[in-house]
PDB file of C-alpha atoms in Angstrom:
ATOM      1  CA  UNK A  30      -0.169  -0.172  -0.051  1.00 84.00           C
ATOM      2  CA  UNK A  31       1.009   3.935  -0.695  1.00 95.00           C
ATOM      3  CA  UNK A  32       0.711   7.196   0.887  1.00 96.00           C
ATOM      4  CA  UNK A  33      -0.539  10.165  -0.313  1.00 97.00           C
ATOM      5  CA  UNK A  34       1.111  13.103   1.242  1.00 97.00           C
ATOM      6  CA  UNK A  35      -0.452  16.805   1.191  1.00 97.00           C
ATOM      7  CA  UNK A  36       1.977  18.829   1.126  1.00 98.00           C
ATOM      8  CA  UNK A  37       1.466  22.973   2.128  1.00 97.00           C
ATOM      9  CA  UNK A  38       3.856  24.354   2.705  1.00 95.00           C
ATOM     10  CA  UNK A  39       4.633  28.434   0.968  1.00 95.00           C
ATOM     11  CA  UNK A  40       9.545  28.551  -0.065  1.00 96.00           C
ATOM     12  CA  UNK A  41      10.296  29.123   2.826  1.00 96.00           C
ATOM     13  CA  UNK A  42       9.449  26.710   4.794  1.00 96.00           C
ATOM     14  CA  UNK A  43       9.305  24.192   1.959  1.00 97.00           C
ATOM     15  CA  UNK A  44      12.163  22.419   2.567  1.00 96.00           C
ATOM     16  CA  UNK A  45      11.376  21.474   5.730  1.00 96.00           C
ATOM     17  CA  UNK A  46       8.473  20.073   4.718  1.00 96.00           C
ATOM     18  CA  UNK A  47      10.326  17.536   1.946  1.00 96.00           C
ATOM     19  CA  UNK A  48      12.752  16.377   5.217  1.00 95.00           C
ATOM     20  CA  UNK A  49       9.464  16.030   6.905  1.00 95.00           C
ATOM     21  CA  UNK A  50       7.929  13.455   4.065  1.00 96.00           C
ATOM     22  CA  UNK A  51      11.770  11.745   3.664  1.00 95.00           C
ATOM     23  CA  UNK A  52      11.765  10.176   7.109  1.00 94.00           C
ATOM     24  CA  UNK A  53       8.593   7.953   5.958  1.00 95.00           C
ATOM     25  CA  UNK A  54       8.515   7.362   2.334  1.00 96.00           C
ATOM     26  CA  UNK A  55       8.375   4.868   0.075  1.00 96.00           C
ATOM     27  CA  UNK A  56       8.314   3.827  -3.950  1.00 96.00           C
ATOM     28  CA  UNK A  57       4.807   4.474  -5.094  1.00 96.00           C
ATOM     29  CA  UNK A  58       3.604   7.100  -2.362  1.00 97.00           C
ATOM     30  CA  UNK A  59       2.566  10.291  -3.786  1.00 97.00           C
ATOM     31  CA  UNK A  60       2.275  13.891  -3.163  1.00 98.00           C
ATOM     32  CA  UNK A  61      -1.010  16.542  -3.336  1.00 98.00           C
ATOM     33  CA  UNK A  62       0.284  20.428  -3.769  1.00 98.00           C
ATOM     34  CA  UNK A  63      -2.403  22.513  -1.821  1.00 97.00           C
ATOM     35  CA  UNK A  64      -2.259  25.804  -1.781  1.00 96.00           C
ATOM     36  CA  UNK A  65       0.634  27.748  -3.273  1.00 95.00           C
ATOM     37  CA  UNK A  66       2.153  25.315  -3.070  1.00 97.00           C
ATOM     38  CA  UNK A  67       1.899  24.424  -6.761  1.00 97.00           C
ATOM     39  CA  UNK A  68       3.593  26.715  -7.018  1.00 97.00           C
ATOM     40  CA  UNK A  69       6.899  25.921  -6.339  1.00 97.00           C
ATOM     41  CA  UNK A  70       6.935  22.785  -7.520  1.00 97.00           C
ATOM     42  CA  UNK A  71      10.031  23.301  -9.528  1.00 97.00           C
ATOM     43  CA  UNK A  72      11.964  24.127  -6.001  1.00 97.00           C
ATOM     44  CA  UNK A  73       9.837  21.088  -5.103  1.00 96.00           C
ATOM     45  CA  UNK A  74      11.987  19.106  -7.891  1.00 94.00           C
ATOM     46  CA  UNK A  75      15.066  19.664  -6.995  1.00 94.00           C
ATOM     47  CA  UNK A  76      14.876  19.230  -3.413  1.00 95.00           C
ATOM     48  CA  UNK A  77      12.976  15.860  -4.261  1.00 94.00           C
ATOM     49  CA  UNK A  78      15.920  15.255  -6.080  1.00 91.00           C
ATOM     50  CA  UNK A  79      18.821  16.428  -3.427  1.00 91.00           C
ATOM     51  CA  UNK A  80      16.764  14.224  -0.618  1.00 89.00           C
ATOM     52  CA  UNK A  81      16.849  11.786  -3.268  1.00 80.00           C
ATOM     53  CA  UNK A  82      13.346  10.529  -3.597  1.00 89.00           C
ATOM     54  CA  UNK A  83      12.610   8.005  -5.802  1.00 89.00           C
ATOM     55  CA  UNK A  84       9.552   5.781  -7.075  1.00 95.00           C
ATOM     56  CA  UNK A  85       6.911   8.393  -6.578  1.00 96.00           C
ATOM     57  CA  UNK A  86       3.584   7.449  -8.149  1.00 96.00           C
ATOM     58  CA  UNK A  87       1.646  11.092  -8.977  1.00 97.00           C
ATOM     59  CA  UNK A  88       2.249  14.627  -8.392  1.00 98.00           C
ATOM     60  CA  UNK A  89      -1.571  16.193  -7.692  1.00 98.00           C
ATOM     61  CA  UNK A  90      -2.795  19.579  -7.543  1.00 98.00           C
ATOM     62  CA  UNK A  91      -5.718  21.324  -6.647  1.00 98.00           C
ATOM     63  CA  UNK A  92      -8.065  23.494  -9.658  1.00 97.00           C
ATOM     64  CA  UNK A  93      -9.154  25.318  -7.232  1.00 97.00           C
ATOM     65  CA  UNK A  94      -5.069  26.459  -6.171  1.00 97.00           C
ATOM     66  CA  UNK A  95      -3.539  26.455  -9.772  1.00 97.00           C
ATOM     67  CA  UNK A  96      -6.811  29.079 -10.253  1.00 97.00           C
ATOM     68  CA  UNK A  97      -5.146  31.356  -7.917  1.00 97.00           C
ATOM     69  CA  UNK A  98      -1.998  31.774 -10.320  1.00 96.00           C
ATOM     70  CA  UNK A  99      -1.598  34.287 -12.937  1.00 95.00           C
ATOM     71  CA  UNK A 100      -1.989  32.737 -16.334  1.00 93.00           C
ATOM     72  CA  UNK A 101       1.542  33.886 -16.844  1.00 95.00           C
ATOM     73  CA  UNK A 102       2.563  32.882 -13.904  1.00 95.00           C
ATOM     74  CA  UNK A 103       0.882  28.668 -15.433  1.00 93.00           C
ATOM     75  CA  UNK A 104       2.234  28.745 -18.150  1.00 93.00           C
ATOM     76  CA  UNK A 105       5.746  29.690 -17.121  1.00 96.00           C
ATOM     77  CA  UNK A 106       4.715  26.721 -14.715  1.00 97.00           C
ATOM     78  CA  UNK A 107       3.872  24.098 -16.809  1.00 96.00           C
ATOM     79  CA  UNK A 108       2.267  22.536 -14.563  1.00 95.00           C
ATOM     80  CA  UNK A 109       0.340  20.617 -17.287  1.00 92.00           C
ATOM     81  CA  UNK A 110       3.737  18.465 -17.855  1.00 95.00           C
ATOM     82  CA  UNK A 111       4.393  18.974 -13.619  1.00 96.00           C
ATOM     83  CA  UNK A 112       2.175  17.019 -12.695  1.00 97.00           C
ATOM     84  CA  UNK A 113      -0.107  14.246 -13.215  1.00 97.00           C
ATOM     85  CA  UNK A 114      -3.671  15.830 -12.839  1.00 97.00           C
ATOM     86  CA  UNK A 115      -5.416  18.667 -11.817  1.00 97.00           C
ATOM     87  CA  UNK A 116      -7.777  17.345  -9.287  1.00 97.00           C
ATOM     88  CA  UNK A 117     -11.229  18.975  -8.590  1.00 97.00           C
ATOM     89  CA  UNK A 118     -12.545  18.904  -5.440  1.00 96.00           C
ATOM     90  CA  UNK A 119     -14.735  15.554  -5.648  1.00 96.00           C
ATOM     91  CA  UNK A 120     -11.815  14.501  -7.055  1.00 96.00           C
ATOM     92  CA  UNK A 121      -9.720  14.885  -4.690  1.00 95.00           C
ATOM     93  CA  UNK A 122     -11.906  13.727  -1.786  1.00 94.00           C
ATOM     94  CA  UNK A 123     -11.853  10.469  -3.473  1.00 92.00           C
ATOM     95  CA  UNK A 124      -8.257  10.412  -4.155  1.00 91.00           C
ATOM     96  CA  UNK A 125      -8.808  11.032  -0.557  1.00 89.00           C
ATOM     97  CA  UNK A 126     -10.243   7.829  -0.265  1.00 89.00           C
ATOM     98  CA  UNK A 127      -9.266   5.581  -2.489  1.00 79.00           C
ATOM     99  CA  UNK A 128      -8.001   1.860  -1.712  1.00 85.00           C
ATOM    100  CA  UNK A 129      -3.965   2.931  -3.234  1.00 88.00           C
ATOM    101  CA  UNK A 130      -3.673   4.479  -0.355  1.00 94.00           C
ATOM    102  CA  UNK A 131      -3.687   3.154   2.930  1.00 92.00           C
ATOM    103  CA  UNK A 132      -2.474   6.533   4.148  1.00 94.00           C
ATOM    104  CA  UNK A 133      -3.475   9.699   4.007  1.00 95.00           C
ATOM    105  CA  UNK A 134      -0.472  12.122   5.632  1.00 96.00           C
ATOM    106  CA  UNK A 135      -0.862  16.056   5.690  1.00 97.00           C
ATOM    107  CA  UNK A 136       2.034  18.509   6.150  1.00 97.00           C
ATOM    108  CA  UNK A 137       1.367  22.018   6.892  1.00 96.00           C
ATOM    109  CA  UNK A 138       4.324  24.154   7.567  1.00 89.00           C
TER     110      UNK A 138
END
């Protein structure tokens, strides 16, 4: 079974949040970026490489959070290529209840 990590972190604590996540990370786990965390996806990728978190099954974001970004920012971030999927609120609920995850862990710093 796998874990869904819901990461909600401003830029200044993102590294610490990823460090927390890495302590229990297993291949096949997934990440859901909450709030403004989606705007730091490039930093997330760099930090994941530094910590050597591997075997990510999926990286998701909420449509409502993505819609808070400017169109220009969204284009520059190239979210469609970096995210597994952008979820509606209903899809988020379904994902957290999915039998592929035995636990859902929220890291909010």
